Short mmCIF file of C-alpha atoms and ligand atoms in Angstrom, two decimals:
data_model
loop_
_atom_site.label_atom_id
_atom_site.label_comp_id
_atom_site.label_asym_id
_atom_site.label_seq_id
_atom_site.Cartn_x
_atom_site.Cartn_y
_atom_site.Cartn_z
CA MET A 1 -4.49 -10.54 -5.54
CA GLN A 2 -0.71 -10.26 -5.78
CA ILE A 3 1.52 -7.89 -3.79
CA ALA A 4 4.78 -6.57 -5.26
CA TYR A 5 7.37 -4.88 -3.07
CA THR A 6 10.03 -4.28 -5.70
CA VAL A 7 10.12 -2.40 -8.99
CA GLU A 8 11.43 -5.54 -10.67
CA ASP A 9 8.48 -7.65 -9.50
CA ALA A 10 5.92 -5.00 -10.45
CA LYS A 11 7.49 -4.72 -13.92
CA ARG A 12 7.61 -8.49 -14.38
CA ILE A 13 3.92 -8.90 -13.51
CA THR A 14 2.64 -5.93 -15.53
CA ARG A 15 4.85 -6.68 -18.57
CA ALA A 16 3.46 -10.24 -18.67
CA TRP A 17 -0.09 -8.81 -18.70
CA LYS A 18 0.85 -6.40 -21.49
CA LYS A 19 2.31 -9.27 -23.52
CA GLU A 20 -1.04 -11.06 -23.24
CA GLY A 21 -2.77 -7.91 -24.54
CA GLN A 22 -4.47 -7.10 -21.21
CA THR A 23 -5.27 -3.48 -20.40
CA ILE A 24 -4.05 -2.06 -17.09
CA GLY A 25 -5.75 0.50 -14.86
CA LEU A 26 -3.60 2.15 -12.18
CA VAL A 27 -4.88 3.76 -8.98
CA PRO A 28 -1.97 5.60 -7.35
CA THR A 29 -2.44 6.11 -3.59
CA MET A 30 -0.46 6.93 -0.47
CA GLY A 31 -2.35 4.28 1.49
CA TYR A 32 -4.84 4.49 4.36
CA LEU A 33 -7.50 3.79 1.78
CA HIS A 34 -11.07 5.05 2.25
CA GLU A 35 -14.26 5.12 0.19
CA GLY A 36 -12.81 7.80 -2.09
CA HIS A 37 -10.03 5.40 -3.09
CA ALA A 38 -12.57 2.55 -3.31
CA SER A 39 -14.52 4.54 -5.92
CA LEU A 40 -11.34 4.92 -8.01
CA ILE A 41 -10.58 1.19 -7.80
CA LYS A 42 -14.19 0.42 -8.75
CA LYS A 43 -13.91 2.67 -11.82
CA ALA A 44 -10.59 1.05 -12.76
CA ARG A 45 -12.15 -2.41 -12.34
CA GLU A 46 -15.01 -1.50 -14.69
CA ASN A 47 -12.74 -0.28 -17.48
CA ASN A 48 -9.61 -2.45 -17.49
CA ASP A 49 -8.60 -6.13 -17.64
CA LYS A 50 -6.15 -5.70 -14.77
CA VAL A 51 -6.13 -3.24 -11.86
CA VAL A 52 -3.04 -2.11 -9.97
CA VAL A 53 -3.23 -0.09 -6.74
CA SER A 54 0.02 1.51 -5.64
CA VAL A 55 0.31 2.11 -1.90
CA PHE A 56 3.33 4.34 -1.48
CA LEU A 57 3.69 7.18 1.00
CA ASN A 58 5.88 9.27 -1.25
CA PRO A 59 8.42 11.09 0.95
CA ILE A 60 9.56 13.55 -1.73
CA GLN A 61 6.18 15.29 -1.92
CA PHE A 62 6.35 16.28 1.77
CA ALA A 63 8.39 19.24 3.02
CA PRO A 64 10.28 18.72 6.31
CA ASN A 65 7.61 20.69 8.24
CA GLU A 66 4.74 18.57 6.84
CA ASP A 67 3.00 15.44 8.09
CA LEU A 68 5.01 12.58 6.54
CA ASP A 69 5.81 11.02 9.93
CA SER A 70 2.28 11.26 11.29
CA TYR A 71 0.50 10.30 8.03
CA PRO A 72 -1.84 7.40 8.88
CA ARG A 73 -0.89 3.92 7.68
CA ASP A 74 -2.71 0.57 7.70
CA PHE A 75 -1.35 -1.69 4.98
CA ASP A 76 -3.43 -4.75 6.01
CA HIS A 77 -6.63 -2.73 5.71
CA ASP A 78 -5.41 -1.25 2.37
CA CYS A 79 -4.85 -4.74 0.96
CA ALA A 80 -8.23 -5.98 2.21
CA LEU A 81 -10.05 -3.03 0.61
CA ALA A 82 -8.07 -3.24 -2.64
CA GLU A 83 -8.87 -6.96 -2.89
CA GLU A 84 -12.54 -6.42 -2.04
CA MET A 85 -12.77 -3.81 -4.83
CA GLY A 86 -11.23 -6.27 -7.30
CA ALA A 87 -7.58 -5.16 -7.58
CA ASP A 88 -5.19 -7.68 -9.13
CA LEU A 89 -1.95 -6.21 -7.80
CA VAL A 90 -0.91 -3.95 -4.94
CA PHE A 91 2.48 -2.30 -5.41
CA HIS A 92 3.98 -1.38 -2.03
CA PRO A 93 7.64 -0.44 -2.32
CA GLU A 94 9.86 1.01 0.43
CA PRO A 95 11.12 4.56 -0.21
CA SER A 96 14.65 3.09 -0.56
CA GLU A 97 13.35 0.87 -3.41
CA MET A 98 11.83 3.83 -5.27
CA TYR A 99 14.61 6.33 -4.63
CA LYS A 100 17.95 4.48 -4.88
CA ASN A 101 20.65 7.15 -5.48
CA HIS A 102 17.90 9.29 -6.89
CA GLU A 103 18.86 12.51 -8.71
CA THR A 104 16.09 13.16 -11.26
CA TYR A 105 12.92 15.17 -10.68
CA VAL A 106 10.00 16.24 -12.87
CA ASN A 107 9.23 19.95 -12.49
CA MET A 108 6.29 21.80 -13.93
CA GLY A 109 5.90 25.56 -14.32
CA LEU A 110 2.70 27.61 -14.40
CA LEU A 111 0.13 25.11 -13.08
CA THR A 112 2.13 24.50 -9.91
CA GLU A 113 2.60 28.20 -9.17
CA SER A 114 -0.75 28.85 -7.51
CA MET A 115 -2.84 27.59 -4.58
CA ASP A 116 -1.33 24.39 -3.08
CA GLY A 117 1.87 24.95 -5.05
CA LEU A 118 2.45 28.20 -3.14
CA ALA A 119 1.82 26.69 0.29
CA ARG A 120 3.68 23.46 -0.54
CA PRO A 121 6.54 24.47 -2.88
CA ILE A 122 8.10 21.01 -3.43
CA HIS A 123 4.83 19.09 -3.35
CA PHE A 124 3.97 18.88 -7.05
CA ARG A 125 7.57 18.16 -8.04
CA GLY A 126 7.33 15.09 -5.80
CA VAL A 127 3.93 14.12 -7.20
CA CYS A 128 5.05 14.46 -10.85
CA THR A 129 8.26 12.55 -10.17
CA VAL A 130 6.60 9.59 -8.43
CA LEU A 131 3.84 9.39 -11.05
CA THR A 132 6.41 9.42 -13.85
CA LYS A 133 8.10 6.48 -12.15
CA LEU A 134 4.81 4.62 -11.55
CA PHE A 135 3.73 5.16 -15.18
CA ASN A 136 7.09 3.85 -16.41
CA ILE A 137 7.04 0.84 -14.07
CA MET A 138 3.42 -0.18 -14.69
CA GLN A 139 2.78 1.20 -18.19
CA PRO A 140 -0.94 1.58 -17.43
CA ASP A 141 -3.49 2.30 -20.15
CA ASN A 142 -5.58 4.27 -17.64
CA ALA A 143 -4.91 6.01 -14.34
CA TYR A 144 -7.53 7.28 -11.88
CA PHE A 145 -7.41 10.30 -9.58
CA GLY A 146 -9.90 11.99 -7.25
CA GLN A 147 -11.27 15.42 -8.11
CA LYS A 148 -10.75 16.46 -4.48
CA ASP A 149 -7.12 17.06 -5.45
CA ALA A 150 -8.24 19.12 -8.45
CA GLN A 151 -4.97 21.01 -8.93
CA GLN A 152 -3.08 17.70 -8.83
CA LEU A 153 -5.47 16.28 -11.43
CA ALA A 154 -4.94 19.26 -13.78
CA ILE A 155 -1.16 18.96 -13.31
CA VAL A 156 -1.14 15.21 -14.01
CA LYS A 157 -3.17 15.71 -17.21
CA LYS A 158 -0.77 18.43 -18.36
CA MET A 159 2.30 16.33 -17.51
CA VAL A 160 0.91 13.36 -19.44
CA PHE A 161 0.28 15.62 -22.45
CA ASP A 162 3.64 17.43 -22.25
CA LEU A 163 5.72 14.26 -21.76
CA ASN A 164 3.68 12.12 -24.22
CA PHE A 165 2.80 9.42 -21.74
CA ASP A 166 0.58 6.77 -23.27
CA VAL A 167 -1.95 6.79 -20.40
CA LYS A 168 -5.46 8.19 -20.18
CA ILE A 169 -6.11 10.14 -17.00
CA THR A 170 -9.60 9.94 -15.51
CA GLY A 171 -10.83 12.22 -12.72
CA CYS A 172 -13.47 10.74 -10.41
CA PRO A 173 -16.06 12.66 -8.32
CA ILE A 174 -15.34 13.70 -4.73
CA VAL A 175 -16.75 11.19 -2.23
CA ARG A 176 -18.21 12.87 0.85
CA GLU A 177 -19.27 11.91 4.38
CA ASP A 178 -23.01 12.24 5.16
CA ASP A 179 -22.44 15.75 6.53
CA GLY A 180 -20.60 16.86 3.37
CA LEU A 181 -16.96 16.62 4.51
CA ALA A 182 -14.84 15.35 1.61
CA LYS A 183 -13.29 11.96 2.44
CA SER A 184 -9.58 12.23 3.15
CA SER A 185 -6.99 10.15 4.97
CA ARG A 186 -6.15 13.36 6.87
CA ASN A 187 -9.67 13.55 8.40
CA THR A 188 -8.35 11.11 11.02
CA TYR A 189 -6.24 13.97 12.46
CA LEU A 190 -9.38 15.89 13.49
CA SER A 191 -10.41 15.96 17.18
CA PRO A 192 -14.17 15.45 17.77
CA GLU A 193 -14.61 19.22 18.05
CA GLU A 194 -12.65 19.87 14.84
CA ARG A 195 -14.52 17.08 13.06
CA ALA A 196 -17.80 18.81 13.96
CA ALA A 197 -16.43 22.09 12.55
CA ALA A 198 -14.94 20.63 9.33
CA PRO A 199 -18.16 20.48 7.23
CA VAL A 200 -17.91 24.28 7.03
CA LEU A 201 -15.80 23.68 3.89
CA SER A 202 -18.56 21.83 2.08
CA ARG A 203 -21.15 24.37 3.27
CA SER A 204 -19.00 27.11 1.72
CA ILE A 205 -18.69 25.03 -1.47
CA ALA A 206 -22.49 24.62 -1.58
CA GLU A 207 -22.92 28.38 -1.13
CA GLY A 208 -20.42 28.99 -3.97
CA GLN A 209 -22.30 26.58 -6.24
CA ARG A 210 -25.55 28.38 -5.40
CA VAL A 211 -24.40 31.96 -6.01
CA ILE A 212 -22.08 31.37 -9.00
CA LYS A 213 -25.21 30.75 -11.08
CA ALA A 214 -26.10 34.46 -10.70
CA GLY A 215 -23.06 35.31 -12.87
CA MET A 216 -21.01 37.20 -10.31
CA ALA A 217 -17.34 38.30 -10.44
CA SER A 218 -14.73 36.08 -8.77
CA ALA A 219 -14.12 38.56 -5.93
CA ASP A 220 -17.82 38.61 -4.99
CA LEU A 221 -18.04 34.83 -5.16
CA VAL A 222 -15.01 34.45 -2.90
CA ALA A 223 -16.48 37.00 -0.46
CA GLN A 224 -19.73 35.00 -0.22
CA MET A 225 -17.84 31.77 0.38
CA MET A 226 -15.57 33.43 2.96
CA LYS A 227 -18.64 34.59 4.91
CA VAL A 228 -19.54 30.93 5.49
CA LEU A 229 -15.97 29.94 6.38
CA ASP A 230 -15.58 32.89 8.77
CA SER A 231 -18.71 31.81 10.65
CA GLU A 232 -16.74 28.82 12.03
CA PRO A 233 -14.29 29.88 14.77
CA LEU A 234 -12.12 26.74 14.38
CA ALA A 235 -11.61 27.35 10.63
CA ASP A 236 -8.61 29.38 9.46
CA THR A 237 -8.78 29.93 5.69
CA GLU A 238 -5.53 29.73 3.73
CA TYR A 239 -7.13 30.53 0.39
CA VAL A 240 -10.34 30.50 -1.63
CA LYS A 241 -9.48 30.97 -5.32
CA VAL A 242 -11.25 31.04 -8.65
CA VAL A 243 -8.82 29.81 -11.30
CA ASP A 244 -8.89 28.89 -14.99
CA ALA A 245 -9.66 25.14 -15.15
CA LEU A 246 -6.67 24.45 -17.44
CA THR A 247 -3.94 26.88 -16.37
CA MET A 248 -4.80 27.13 -12.66
CA GLN A 249 -4.28 30.91 -12.92
CA PRO A 250 -6.67 33.31 -11.12
CA VAL A 251 -9.53 34.75 -13.18
CA GLU A 252 -11.47 37.92 -12.36
CA THR A 253 -14.48 37.34 -14.63
CA ILE A 254 -16.05 33.92 -14.70
CA ASP A 255 -16.36 33.64 -18.48
CA ARG A 256 -14.74 30.22 -19.01
CA PRO A 257 -14.51 26.84 -17.22
CA VAL A 258 -13.12 27.48 -13.74
CA LEU A 259 -12.08 25.63 -10.64
CA VAL A 260 -13.18 27.17 -7.34
CA ALA A 261 -10.81 25.76 -4.73
CA MET A 262 -10.05 26.25 -1.06
CA ALA A 263 -7.56 25.23 1.62
CA VAL A 264 -8.70 25.69 5.21
CA HIS A 265 -6.95 24.81 8.46
CA VAL A 266 -9.26 23.27 11.04
CA GLY A 267 -7.07 23.19 14.12
CA PRO A 268 -3.68 21.93 12.90
CA THR A 269 -5.22 19.96 10.00
CA ARG A 270 -5.12 21.39 6.48
CA LEU A 271 -8.20 20.41 4.48
CA ILE A 272 -8.99 21.10 0.82
CA ASP A 273 -12.21 21.12 -1.19
CA ASN A 274 -13.39 22.49 -4.53
CA PHE A 275 -15.97 22.55 -7.29
CA SER A 276 -15.73 23.02 -11.04
CA TRP A 277 -17.98 25.34 -13.01
CA GLU A 278 -18.62 26.05 -16.68
CA PRO A 279 -20.66 29.04 -17.84
CA GLU A 280 -23.54 27.92 -20.07
CA ASP A 281 -22.27 29.61 -23.26
O1 PAF B 301 -3.07 11.97 -4.30
C1 PAF B 301 -2.24 11.22 -3.75
O2 PAF B 301 -2.55 10.37 -2.92
C2 PAF B 301 -0.77 11.36 -4.12
O3 PAF B 301 -0.43 12.69 -4.37
C3 PAF B 301 -0.36 10.46 -5.31
C4 PAF B 301 -1.08 10.84 -6.57
C5 PAF B 301 -0.64 9.00 -4.96
C6 PAF B 301 1.15 10.59 -5.57
O4 PAF B 301 1.90 10.22 -4.46
#
């Protein structure tokens, strides 16, 4: 497995592969890889000749009050896991390499104006900008994202469509701990007490999946899910929303494919979880 630290090196390696007619699968990450990332690399390995994992803690998607400085890092472990899963290249640039005299950003409208986009106003601008750069540098045929970040996934698909990128975006299922907590690099922030409380998110998701089948209105569904979340004293719910799966706008009647998503603070840690749902006809 090769490691590239500069844009020039990453371009040189991936352009040579393209010239040979090899397909490239990209797994963009911010590092501190876990089994969720491993499942994306595995999927990329199955469907492409070459697999690139980017490990880049993207500063422009964090607001000054967010956790950029404390975000966990372990590049040696990231490389070991990427190699074990069959990656051919890890791209690990410094922020100064990615953002030299940087002035250009990719902004999206509607889809970023709900849920995480409200709580984290510059977040998706940073995500869209770094992904635009990674797609241009690597020119992947395929790119893989976790469904845990479902709003991000919808935004990336829309950006790729709107800006005519020649890359197919694949969403991969949420990987969970045995007790249901969705795997996340941020789970390391949880104290033992908070860790014990955190599966309340997945219990609320399971309750939502159970009751949505009865064909209820969004407000009733959210109320049922909130009952579960409110039963945990350490959980402070930021939002539980039912949104249109494509536009990310709230829906009152569940008569189309929807995303049911939540952000919950467990102690100081902000956790997210979700499920998707399609009415039968
Ligand atoms: O989901 C993430 O880890 C990040 O938002 C991404 C897609 C790697 C962009 O920095």
